[in-house]
Amino acid sequence: MTLTSVVIIGAGQAGFQVAASLRQGGFAGKISLVGDEPGLPYQRPPLSKAYLLGKIKAENLLFRPAAFFDEQQIDLIHDKAVLIDRQNQRVVLESEKALEYDHLVLATGAHNRALSIPGEHLEGVFGIKTLADADALAPRAKAARNVVVIGCGFIGLEFAAVAAAQEASVQVIDRGERLMARAISPQMSELFLKAHESWGVKFHFSQAVDQIIGENGKVTGVEKADGEVLPADLVVYGIGVIPNINLATEAGLEIENGIKVDAHLLTNDPHISAIGDVACFPCIHNQGEHTRIESVPNAMDQARSVSARLLGKAAPFISTPWFWTDQGNLKLQIVGLSTGYDSTVTLGSMETDQFSVLCFRRDQLVAVESCNRPGDHLAGKKLLSRPPELTPREARKPDFDLKAWEVAHRS
Ligand SMILES: Cc1cc2nc3c(=O)[nH]c(=O)nc-3n(C[C@H](O)[C@H](O)[C@H](O)COP(=O)(O)OP(=O)(O)OC[C@H]3O[C@@H](n4cnc5c(N)ncnc54)[C@H](O)[C@@H]3O)c2cc1C
């Protein structure tokens, strides 16, 4: 059947990309891009980094200027989708307007996990998800003297680095035992711990937060489970996200840690795809297990894959996952998924902040983490995009160079 109308719910990284790729690929039908945030679609990564430091202006966050949407005839609708009527292939919006679709793409992303403790709604307590959040936070971050960050994942630590650069006293609390524990090896955590400590950041590991304390509605401190109160005029939390599945659940789509899709990113309804942070897909880099990945490259690659399928070039989604984070002078790039690795080989030196960790599972390379070594990241990407043949024994040889090895073994 020829497609004449595609409706995309969610005008973030994945939703915007699928609309743009459809047009770029020659799709001549109607494209409706529905987003519940104000303004034009924008990129989120700088919100917890350069944008807060004032190094990037709001207009530089936009994927494309307003004229692009007119030129490409992408109907950007500022509204909220409230119902998917699968039987009649239409989406109902909050304004009660209805959009009919031949194909529907769900790109609804995720929302921040709430703290769920007393005091979480005090003035001066922030999560960072949207441009509006960052705009509200930026002046507070500049003025803050005592900052407490709850959660030491990517976003919490990016913010800790920003606050330390603005000369606040910064303390980070986390339930876990080390930095970014869900995503990186202990060796790389160690490098980031030392760097943050050198910027003056203090860490409280294996600690829960009992409550946020305030006076006259404003935050004044954070009480840990051991009773210690850390003074705070600003609290920022980053304790993970929850996929936005309500619409899909109510429509009876299959859910499994997000919207469950097949290898082609199709839901259990052949007229509906799901992509980006909300989609849980069979990942060949995670032994085929259903996996949800929260990253820009994943959102973009999945958007391109769905647009290619809608344009008649169907292929399973097999892109190699990769991630990055910028904290102070450290750029960490991760390619592959390091879940379940059983040995590591390190390259470079922690002292110079140029350091890589190669992660192996049963002698197979599964991930490359590199800090300030972009050559290792690129070589890792190439190695992991084909059946990996690098073994730990090879990588442990004196003077081993990942980039040179990749070039020498390229087929
Ligand atoms: C502060 C911050 C920093 C980040 N830094 C990095 C980084 O350095 N590197 C990296 O790879 N990734 C980073 N990420 C993650 C990255 O931004 C996400 O993985 C990516 O945006 C996912 O794209 P998405 O389209 O799935 O979701 P989103 O970009 O979140 O877009 C989803 C959109 O759908 C909208 N929506 C939801 N429900 C509805 C509805 N019913 N009707 C209409 N609209 C709806 C939402 O409001 C939102 O605008 C960061 C994220 C944040 C918040």
PDB file of N, CA and C and ligand atoms in Angstrom, residues 8-16 34-37 42-49 63 77 79-83 93 106-112 128-130 154-155 158 241 244 247 275-279 293-300 322-326, ligand 1:
ATOM      1  N   ILE A   8       3.728  11.635  13.403  1.00  0.00           N
ATOM      2  CA  ILE A   8       4.805  11.351  14.353  1.00  0.00           C
ATOM      3  C   ILE A   8       4.418  12.015  15.672  1.00  0.00           C
ATOM      4  N   ILE A   9       4.403  11.239  16.749  1.00  0.00           N
ATOM      5  CA  ILE A   9       4.105  11.845  18.058  1.00  0.00           C
ATOM      6  C   ILE A   9       5.419  11.998  18.821  1.00  0.00           C
ATOM      7  N   GLY A  10       5.722  13.250  19.185  1.00  0.00           N
ATOM      8  CA  GLY A  10       6.987  13.561  19.852  1.00  0.00           C
ATOM      9  C   GLY A  10       7.897  14.279  18.874  1.00  0.00           C
ATOM     10  N   ALA A  11       8.155  15.565  19.148  1.00  0.00           N
ATOM     11  CA  ALA A  11       8.984  16.358  18.223  1.00  0.00           C
ATOM     12  C   ALA A  11      10.363  16.585  18.829  1.00  0.00           C
ATOM     13  N   GLY A  12      10.943  15.521  19.388  1.00  0.00           N
ATOM     14  CA  GLY A  12      12.300  15.593  19.939  1.00  0.00           C
ATOM     15  C   GLY A  12      13.299  15.085  18.905  1.00  0.00           C
ATOM     16  N   GLN A  13      14.410  14.552  19.423  1.00  0.00           N
ATOM     17  CA  GLN A  13      15.504  14.105  18.552  1.00  0.00           C
ATOM     18  C   GLN A  13      15.035  13.066  17.516  1.00  0.00           C
ATOM     19  N   ALA A  14      14.327  12.041  17.962  1.00  0.00           N
ATOM     20  CA  ALA A  14      13.931  10.965  17.061  1.00  0.00           C
ATOM     21  C   ALA A  14      12.793  11.404  16.142  1.00  0.00           C
ATOM     22  N   GLY A  15      11.792  12.084  16.717  1.00  0.00           N
ATOM     23  CA  GLY A  15      10.637  12.509  15.916  1.00  0.00           C
ATOM     24  C   GLY A  15      11.041  13.479  14.825  1.00  0.00           C
ATOM     25  N   PHE A  16      11.867  14.466  15.172  1.00  0.00           N
ATOM     26  CA  PHE A  16      12.319  15.418  14.157  1.00  0.00           C
ATOM     27  C   PHE A  16      13.071  14.681  13.053  1.00  0.00           C
ATOM     28  N   VAL A  34       3.867  16.024  15.860  1.00  0.00           N
ATOM     29  CA  VAL A  34       3.122  16.563  17.002  1.00  0.00           C
ATOM     30  C   VAL A  34       4.036  16.647  18.223  1.00  0.00           C
ATOM     31  N   GLY A  35       4.195  17.840  18.781  1.00  0.00           N
ATOM     32  CA  GLY A  35       5.061  18.000  19.955  1.00  0.00           C
ATOM     33  C   GLY A  35       4.365  18.799  21.047  1.00  0.00           C
ATOM     34  N   ASP A  36       4.539  18.364  22.293  1.00  0.00           N
ATOM     35  CA  ASP A  36       3.856  19.073  23.388  1.00  0.00           C
ATOM     36  C   ASP A  36       4.739  20.116  24.067  1.00  0.00           C
ATOM     37  N   GLU A  37       5.944  20.363  23.513  1.00  0.00           N
ATOM     38  CA  GLU A  37       6.775  21.444  24.067  1.00  0.00           C
ATOM     39  C   GLU A  37       6.625  22.684  23.178  1.00  0.00           C
ATOM     40  N   TYR A  42      14.506  20.929  19.291  1.00  0.00           N
ATOM     41  CA  TYR A  42      15.873  21.298  19.689  1.00  0.00           C
ATOM     42  C   TYR A  42      16.594  20.096  20.270  1.00  0.00           C
ATOM     43  N   GLN A  43      17.939  20.233  20.349  1.00  0.00           N
ATOM     44  CA  GLN A  43      18.761  19.154  20.913  1.00  0.00           C
ATOM     45  C   GLN A  43      18.934  19.350  22.418  1.00  0.00           C
ATOM     46  N   ARG A  44      18.904  18.221  23.151  1.00  0.00           N
ATOM     47  CA  ARG A  44      18.985  18.311  24.606  1.00  0.00           C
ATOM     48  C   ARG A  44      20.405  18.258  25.182  1.00  0.00           C
ATOM     49  N   PRO A  45      21.364  17.529  24.563  1.00  0.00           N
ATOM     50  CA  PRO A  45      22.650  17.345  25.261  1.00  0.00           C
ATOM     51  C   PRO A  45      23.279  18.633  25.810  1.00  0.00           C
ATOM     52  N   PRO A  46      23.270  19.764  25.106  1.00  0.00           N
ATOM     53  CA  PRO A  46      23.934  20.940  25.697  1.00  0.00           C
ATOM     54  C   PRO A  46      23.212  21.498  26.928  1.00  0.00           C
ATOM     55  N   LEU A  47      21.960  21.048  27.177  1.00  0.00           N
ATOM     56  CA  LEU A  47      21.192  21.627  28.291  1.00  0.00           C
ATOM     57  C   LEU A  47      21.884  21.428  29.633  1.00  0.00           C
ATOM     58  N   SER A  48      22.620  20.309  29.766  1.00  0.00           N
ATOM     59  CA  SER A  48      23.291  20.059  31.048  1.00  0.00           C
ATOM     60  C   SER A  48      24.778  20.401  30.966  1.00  0.00           C
ATOM     61  N   LYS A  49      25.190  21.030  29.857  1.00  0.00           N
ATOM     62  CA  LYS A  49      26.629  21.303  29.673  1.00  0.00           C
ATOM     63  C   LYS A  49      26.811  22.747  29.187  1.00  0.00           C
ATOM     64  N   PHE A  63      17.319  22.244  15.804  1.00  0.00           N
ATOM     65  CA  PHE A  63      17.770  21.370  14.709  1.00  0.00           C
ATOM     66  C   PHE A  63      17.758  22.151  13.396  1.00  0.00           C
ATOM     67  N   ILE A  77       2.936  20.541  14.769  1.00  0.00           N
ATOM     68  CA  ILE A  77       1.710  20.844  15.528  1.00  0.00           C
ATOM     69  C   ILE A  77       2.043  20.895  17.015  1.00  0.00           C
ATOM     70  N   ASP A  79       0.829  20.532  20.270  1.00  0.00           N
ATOM     71  CA  ASP A  79      -0.351  19.975  20.931  1.00  0.00           C
ATOM     72  C   ASP A  79       0.099  18.692  21.613  1.00  0.00           C
ATOM     73  N   LYS A  80      -0.806  18.100  22.355  1.00  0.00           N
ATOM     74  CA  LYS A  80      -0.451  16.845  23.019  1.00  0.00           C
ATOM     75  C   LYS A  80      -1.344  15.741  22.472  1.00  0.00           C
ATOM     76  N   ALA A  81      -0.738  14.631  22.077  1.00  0.00           N
ATOM     77  CA  ALA A  81      -1.547  13.497  21.632  1.00  0.00           C
ATOM     78  C   ALA A  81      -2.133  12.829  22.871  1.00  0.00           C
ATOM     79  N   VAL A  82      -3.448  12.602  22.878  1.00  0.00           N
ATOM     80  CA  VAL A  82      -4.060  12.023  24.081  1.00  0.00           C
ATOM     81  C   VAL A  82      -4.674  10.645  23.839  1.00  0.00           C
ATOM     82  N   LEU A  83      -4.824  10.278  22.582  1.00  0.00           N
ATOM     83  CA  LEU A  83      -5.445   8.973  22.305  1.00  0.00           C
ATOM     84  C   LEU A  83      -5.025   8.452  20.926  1.00  0.00           C
ATOM     85  N   LEU A  93      -5.847  14.674  19.563  1.00  0.00           N
ATOM     86  CA  LEU A  93      -4.999  15.615  20.299  1.00  0.00           C
ATOM     87  C   LEU A  93      -5.799  16.268  21.425  1.00  0.00           C
ATOM     88  N   LEU A 106       5.790   6.520  17.050  1.00  0.00           N
ATOM     89  CA  LEU A 106       5.789   6.993  18.439  1.00  0.00           C
ATOM     90  C   LEU A 106       7.224   7.325  18.843  1.00  0.00           C
ATOM     91  N   ALA A 107       7.448   8.590  19.139  1.00  0.00           N
ATOM     92  CA  ALA A 107       8.789   9.061  19.536  1.00  0.00           C
ATOM     93  C   ALA A 107       8.609   9.961  20.749  1.00  0.00           C
ATOM     94  N   THR A 108       7.947   9.394  21.762  1.00  0.00           N
ATOM     95  CA  THR A 108       7.517  10.205  22.908  1.00  0.00           C
ATOM     96  C   THR A 108       8.591  10.351  23.999  1.00  0.00           C
ATOM     97  N   GLY A 109       9.741   9.706  23.826  1.00  0.00           N
ATOM     98  CA  GLY A 109      10.850   9.918  24.756  1.00  0.00           C
ATOM     99  C   GLY A 109      10.573   9.417  26.166  1.00  0.00           C
ATOM    100  N   ALA A 110      11.131  10.099  27.133  1.00  0.00           N
ATOM    101  CA  ALA A 110      11.052   9.665  28.524  1.00  0.00           C
ATOM    102  C   ALA A 110      10.986  10.895  29.424  1.00  0.00           C
ATOM    103  N   HIS A 111      10.504  10.693  30.659  1.00  0.00           N
ATOM    104  CA  HIS A 111      10.510  11.809  31.609  1.00  0.00           C
ATOM    105  C   HIS A 111      11.407  11.457  32.793  1.00  0.00           C
ATOM    106  N   ASN A 112      11.838  12.481  33.511  1.00  0.00           N
ATOM    107  CA  ASN A 112      12.739  12.249  34.640  1.00  0.00           C
ATOM    108  C   ASN A 112      12.039  11.476  35.756  1.00  0.00           C
ATOM    109  N   ILE A 128      16.645  18.185  35.033  1.00  0.00           N
ATOM    110  CA  ILE A 128      16.920  18.844  33.739  1.00  0.00           C
ATOM    111  C   ILE A 128      16.432  17.929  32.626  1.00  0.00           C
ATOM    112  N   LYS A 129      15.394  18.355  31.933  1.00  0.00           N
ATOM    113  CA  LYS A 129      14.915  17.564  30.799  1.00  0.00           C
ATOM    114  C   LYS A 129      14.663  18.472  29.593  1.00  0.00           C
ATOM    115  N   THR A 130      14.088  19.633  29.866  1.00  0.00           N
ATOM    116  CA  THR A 130      13.653  20.489  28.757  1.00  0.00           C
ATOM    117  C   THR A 130      14.427  21.805  28.752  1.00  0.00           C
ATOM    118  N   PHE A 154      25.304  10.347  34.155  1.00  0.00           N
ATOM    119  CA  PHE A 154      25.825  11.360  33.219  1.00  0.00           C
ATOM    120  C   PHE A 154      25.321  12.769  33.560  1.00  0.00           C
ATOM    121  N   ILE A 155      24.002  12.904  33.731  1.00  0.00           N
ATOM    122  CA  ILE A 155      23.442  14.256  33.838  1.00  0.00           C
ATOM    123  C   ILE A 155      23.834  14.921  35.150  1.00  0.00           C
ATOM    124  N   GLU A 158      27.494  15.904  34.815  1.00  0.00           N
ATOM    125  CA  GLU A 158      27.693  17.040  33.904  1.00  0.00           C
ATOM    126  C   GLU A 158      27.336  18.329  34.642  1.00  0.00           C
ATOM    127  N   VAL A 241      15.440   7.950  34.034  1.00  0.00           N
ATOM    128  CA  VAL A 241      14.222   8.377  33.334  1.00  0.00           C
ATOM    129  C   VAL A 241      13.254   7.210  33.189  1.00  0.00           C
ATOM    130  N   ASN A 244       7.923   7.324  28.242  1.00  0.00           N
ATOM    131  CA  ASN A 244       6.551   7.859  28.141  1.00  0.00           C
ATOM    132  C   ASN A 244       5.678   6.878  27.345  1.00  0.00           C
ATOM    133  N   LEU A 247       0.327   6.566  26.259  1.00  0.00           N
ATOM    134  CA  LEU A 247      -0.499   6.485  25.043  1.00  0.00           C
ATOM    135  C   LEU A 247      -0.489   5.070  24.478  1.00  0.00           C
ATOM    136  N   ILE A 275      10.361   4.558  18.304  1.00  0.00           N
ATOM    137  CA  ILE A 275      11.806   4.820  18.185  1.00  0.00           C
ATOM    138  C   ILE A 275      12.299   5.705  19.338  1.00  0.00           C
ATOM    139  N   GLY A 276      13.609   5.701  19.522  1.00  0.00           N
ATOM    140  CA  GLY A 276      14.236   6.601  20.490  1.00  0.00           C
ATOM    141  C   GLY A 276      14.146   6.073  21.916  1.00  0.00           C
ATOM    142  N   ASP A 277      14.182   6.999  22.878  1.00  0.00           N
ATOM    143  CA  ASP A 277      14.224   6.624  24.301  1.00  0.00           C
ATOM    144  C   ASP A 277      13.058   5.742  24.737  1.00  0.00           C
ATOM    145  N   VAL A 278      11.936   5.820  24.018  1.00  0.00           N
ATOM    146  CA  VAL A 278      10.743   5.087  24.462  1.00  0.00           C
ATOM    147  C   VAL A 278      10.710   3.640  23.950  1.00  0.00           C
ATOM    148  N   ALA A 279      11.581   3.323  22.969  1.00  0.00           N
ATOM    149  CA  ALA A 279      11.474   2.028  22.288  1.00  0.00           C
ATOM    150  C   ALA A 279      12.399   0.986  22.900  1.00  0.00           C
ATOM    151  N   ILE A 293      17.655   2.140  24.788  1.00  0.00           N
ATOM    152  CA  ILE A 293      18.882   2.932  24.830  1.00  0.00           C
ATOM    153  C   ILE A 293      18.526   4.407  24.831  1.00  0.00           C
ATOM    154  N   GLU A 294      19.101   5.138  25.785  1.00  0.00           N
ATOM    155  CA  GLU A 294      18.799   6.579  25.887  1.00  0.00           C
ATOM    156  C   GLU A 294      19.987   7.350  25.350  1.00  0.00           C
ATOM    157  N   SER A 295      19.991   7.633  24.055  1.00  0.00           N
ATOM    158  CA  SER A 295      21.091   8.430  23.501  1.00  0.00           C
ATOM    159  C   SER A 295      20.676   9.040  22.178  1.00  0.00           C
ATOM    160  N   VAL A 296      21.350  10.133  21.850  1.00  0.00           N
ATOM    161  CA  VAL A 296      21.087  10.820  20.584  1.00  0.00           C
ATOM    162  C   VAL A 296      21.402   9.929  19.373  1.00  0.00           C
ATOM    163  N   PRO A 297      22.594   9.279  19.331  1.00  0.00           N
ATOM    164  CA  PRO A 297      22.865   8.457  18.140  1.00  0.00           C
ATOM    165  C   PRO A 297      21.814   7.372  17.933  1.00  0.00           C
ATOM    166  N   ASN A 298      21.351   6.759  19.039  1.00  0.00           N
ATOM    167  CA  ASN A 298      20.331   5.719  18.914  1.00  0.00           C
ATOM    168  C   ASN A 298      19.036   6.301  18.352  1.00  0.00           C
ATOM    169  N   ALA A 299      18.631   7.470  18.868  1.00  0.00           N
ATOM    170  CA  ALA A 299      17.391   8.097  18.393  1.00  0.00           C
ATOM    171  C   ALA A 299      17.499   8.407  16.898  1.00  0.00           C
ATOM    172  N   MET A 300      18.644   8.926  16.485  1.00  0.00           N
ATOM    173  CA  MET A 300      18.804   9.303  15.075  1.00  0.00           C
ATOM    174  C   MET A 300      18.879   8.076  14.165  1.00  0.00           C
ATOM    175  N   TRP A 322      26.356   3.991  20.679  1.00  0.00           N
ATOM    176  CA  TRP A 322      27.452   4.773  21.274  1.00  0.00           C
ATOM    177  C   TRP A 322      26.910   5.971  22.035  1.00  0.00           C
ATOM    178  N   PHE A 323      27.710   6.465  22.959  1.00  0.00           N
ATOM    179  CA  PHE A 323      27.287   7.497  23.924  1.00  0.00           C
ATOM    180  C   PHE A 323      28.456   8.448  24.151  1.00  0.00           C
ATOM    181  N   TRP A 324      28.148   9.627  24.649  1.00  0.00           N
ATOM    182  CA  TRP A 324      29.249  10.500  25.074  1.00  0.00           C
ATOM    183  C   TRP A 324      28.797  11.346  26.261  1.00  0.00           C
ATOM    184  N   THR A 325      29.775  11.838  26.987  1.00  0.00           N
ATOM    185  CA  THR A 325      29.490  12.846  28.016  1.00  0.00           C
ATOM    186  C   THR A 325      30.689  13.774  28.105  1.00  0.00           C
ATOM    187  N   ASP A 326      30.416  15.061  28.308  1.00  0.00           N
ATOM    188  CA  ASP A 326      31.483  16.051  28.481  1.00  0.00           C
ATOM    189  C   ASP A 326      31.413  16.559  29.912  1.00  0.00           C
TER     190      ASP A 326
HETATM  191  C1  LIG B   1      19.971  17.277  29.872  1.00  0.00           C
HETATM  192  C2  LIG B   1      20.184  16.126  28.927  1.00  0.00           C
HETATM  193  C3  LIG B   1      21.475  15.876  28.441  1.00  0.00           C
HETATM  194  C4  LIG B   1      21.678  14.825  27.567  1.00  0.00           C
HETATM  195  N1  LIG B   1      22.941  14.598  27.100  1.00  0.00           N
HETATM  196  C5  LIG B   1      23.154  13.613  26.201  1.00  0.00           C
HETATM  197  C6  LIG B   1      24.442  13.387  25.644  1.00  0.00           C
HETATM  198  O1  LIG B   1      25.408  14.063  25.987  1.00  0.00           O
HETATM  199  N2  LIG B   1      24.577  12.410  24.705  1.00  0.00           N
HETATM  200  C7  LIG B   1      23.520  11.647  24.305  1.00  0.00           C
HETATM  201  O2  LIG B   1      23.684  10.773  23.440  1.00  0.00           O
HETATM  202  N3  LIG B   1      22.288  11.819  24.819  1.00  0.00           N
HETATM  203  C8  LIG B   1      22.091  12.784  25.757  1.00  0.00           C
HETATM  204  N4  LIG B   1      20.831  12.967  26.276  1.00  0.00           N
HETATM  205  C9  LIG B   1      19.753  12.030  25.903  1.00  0.00           C
HETATM  206  C10 LIG B   1      19.125  12.419  24.586  1.00  0.00           C
HETATM  207  O3  LIG B   1      18.774  13.774  24.573  1.00  0.00           O
HETATM  208  C11 LIG B   1      17.919  11.526  24.347  1.00  0.00           C
HETATM  209  O4  LIG B   1      18.373  10.186  24.271  1.00  0.00           O
HETATM  210  C12 LIG B   1      17.195  11.885  23.063  1.00  0.00           C
HETATM  211  O5  LIG B   1      16.706  13.197  23.125  1.00  0.00           O
HETATM  212  C13 LIG B   1      16.049  10.912  22.811  1.00  0.00           C
HETATM  213  O6  LIG B   1      15.277  11.358  21.748  1.00  0.00           O
HETATM  214  P1  LIG B   1      13.712  11.046  21.722  1.00  0.00           P
HETATM  215  O7  LIG B   1      13.204  11.709  20.487  1.00  0.00           O
HETATM  216  O8  LIG B   1      13.490   9.608  21.935  1.00  0.00           O
HETATM  217  O9  LIG B   1      13.127  11.790  23.001  1.00  0.00           O
HETATM  218  P2  LIG B   1      13.066  13.336  23.300  1.00  0.00           P
HETATM  219  O10 LIG B   1      14.170  14.076  22.605  1.00  0.00           O
HETATM  220  O11 LIG B   1      12.970  13.458  24.777  1.00  0.00           O
HETATM  221  O12 LIG B   1      11.697  13.802  22.640  1.00  0.00           O
HETATM  222  C14 LIG B   1      10.438  13.309  23.029  1.00  0.00           C
HETATM  223  C15 LIG B   1       9.443  14.424  22.838  1.00  0.00           C
HETATM  224  O13 LIG B   1       8.119  13.894  22.826  1.00  0.00           O
HETATM  225  C16 LIG B   1       7.276  14.779  23.538  1.00  0.00           C
HETATM  226  N5  LIG B   1       6.053  14.070  23.899  1.00  0.00           N
HETATM  227  C17 LIG B   1       5.903  13.075  24.805  1.00  0.00           C
HETATM  228  N6  LIG B   1       4.615  12.667  24.855  1.00  0.00           N
HETATM  229  C18 LIG B   1       3.933  13.415  23.959  1.00  0.00           C
HETATM  230  C19 LIG B   1       2.560  13.471  23.562  1.00  0.00           C
HETATM  231  N7  LIG B   1       1.630  12.663  24.085  1.00  0.00           N
HETATM  232  N8  LIG B   1       2.191  14.377  22.610  1.00  0.00           N
HETATM  233  C20 LIG B   1       3.125  15.186  22.056  1.00  0.00           C
HETATM  234  N9  LIG B   1       4.431  15.188  22.408  1.00  0.00           N
HETATM  235  C21 LIG B   1       4.835  14.302  23.341  1.00  0.00           C
HETATM  236  C22 LIG B   1       8.157  15.188  24.706  1.00  0.00           C
HETATM  237  O14 LIG B   1       7.694  16.336  25.384  1.00  0.00           O
HETATM  238  C23 LIG B   1       9.467  15.452  23.972  1.00  0.00           C
HETATM  239  O15 LIG B   1       9.510  16.753  23.446  1.00  0.00           O
HETATM  240  C24 LIG B   1      20.596  14.009  27.163  1.00  0.00           C
HETATM  241  C25 LIG B   1      19.301  14.261  27.662  1.00  0.00           C
HETATM  242  C26 LIG B   1      19.106  15.301  28.542  1.00  0.00           C
HETATM  243  C27 LIG B   1      17.724  15.552  29.084  1.00  0.00           C
END
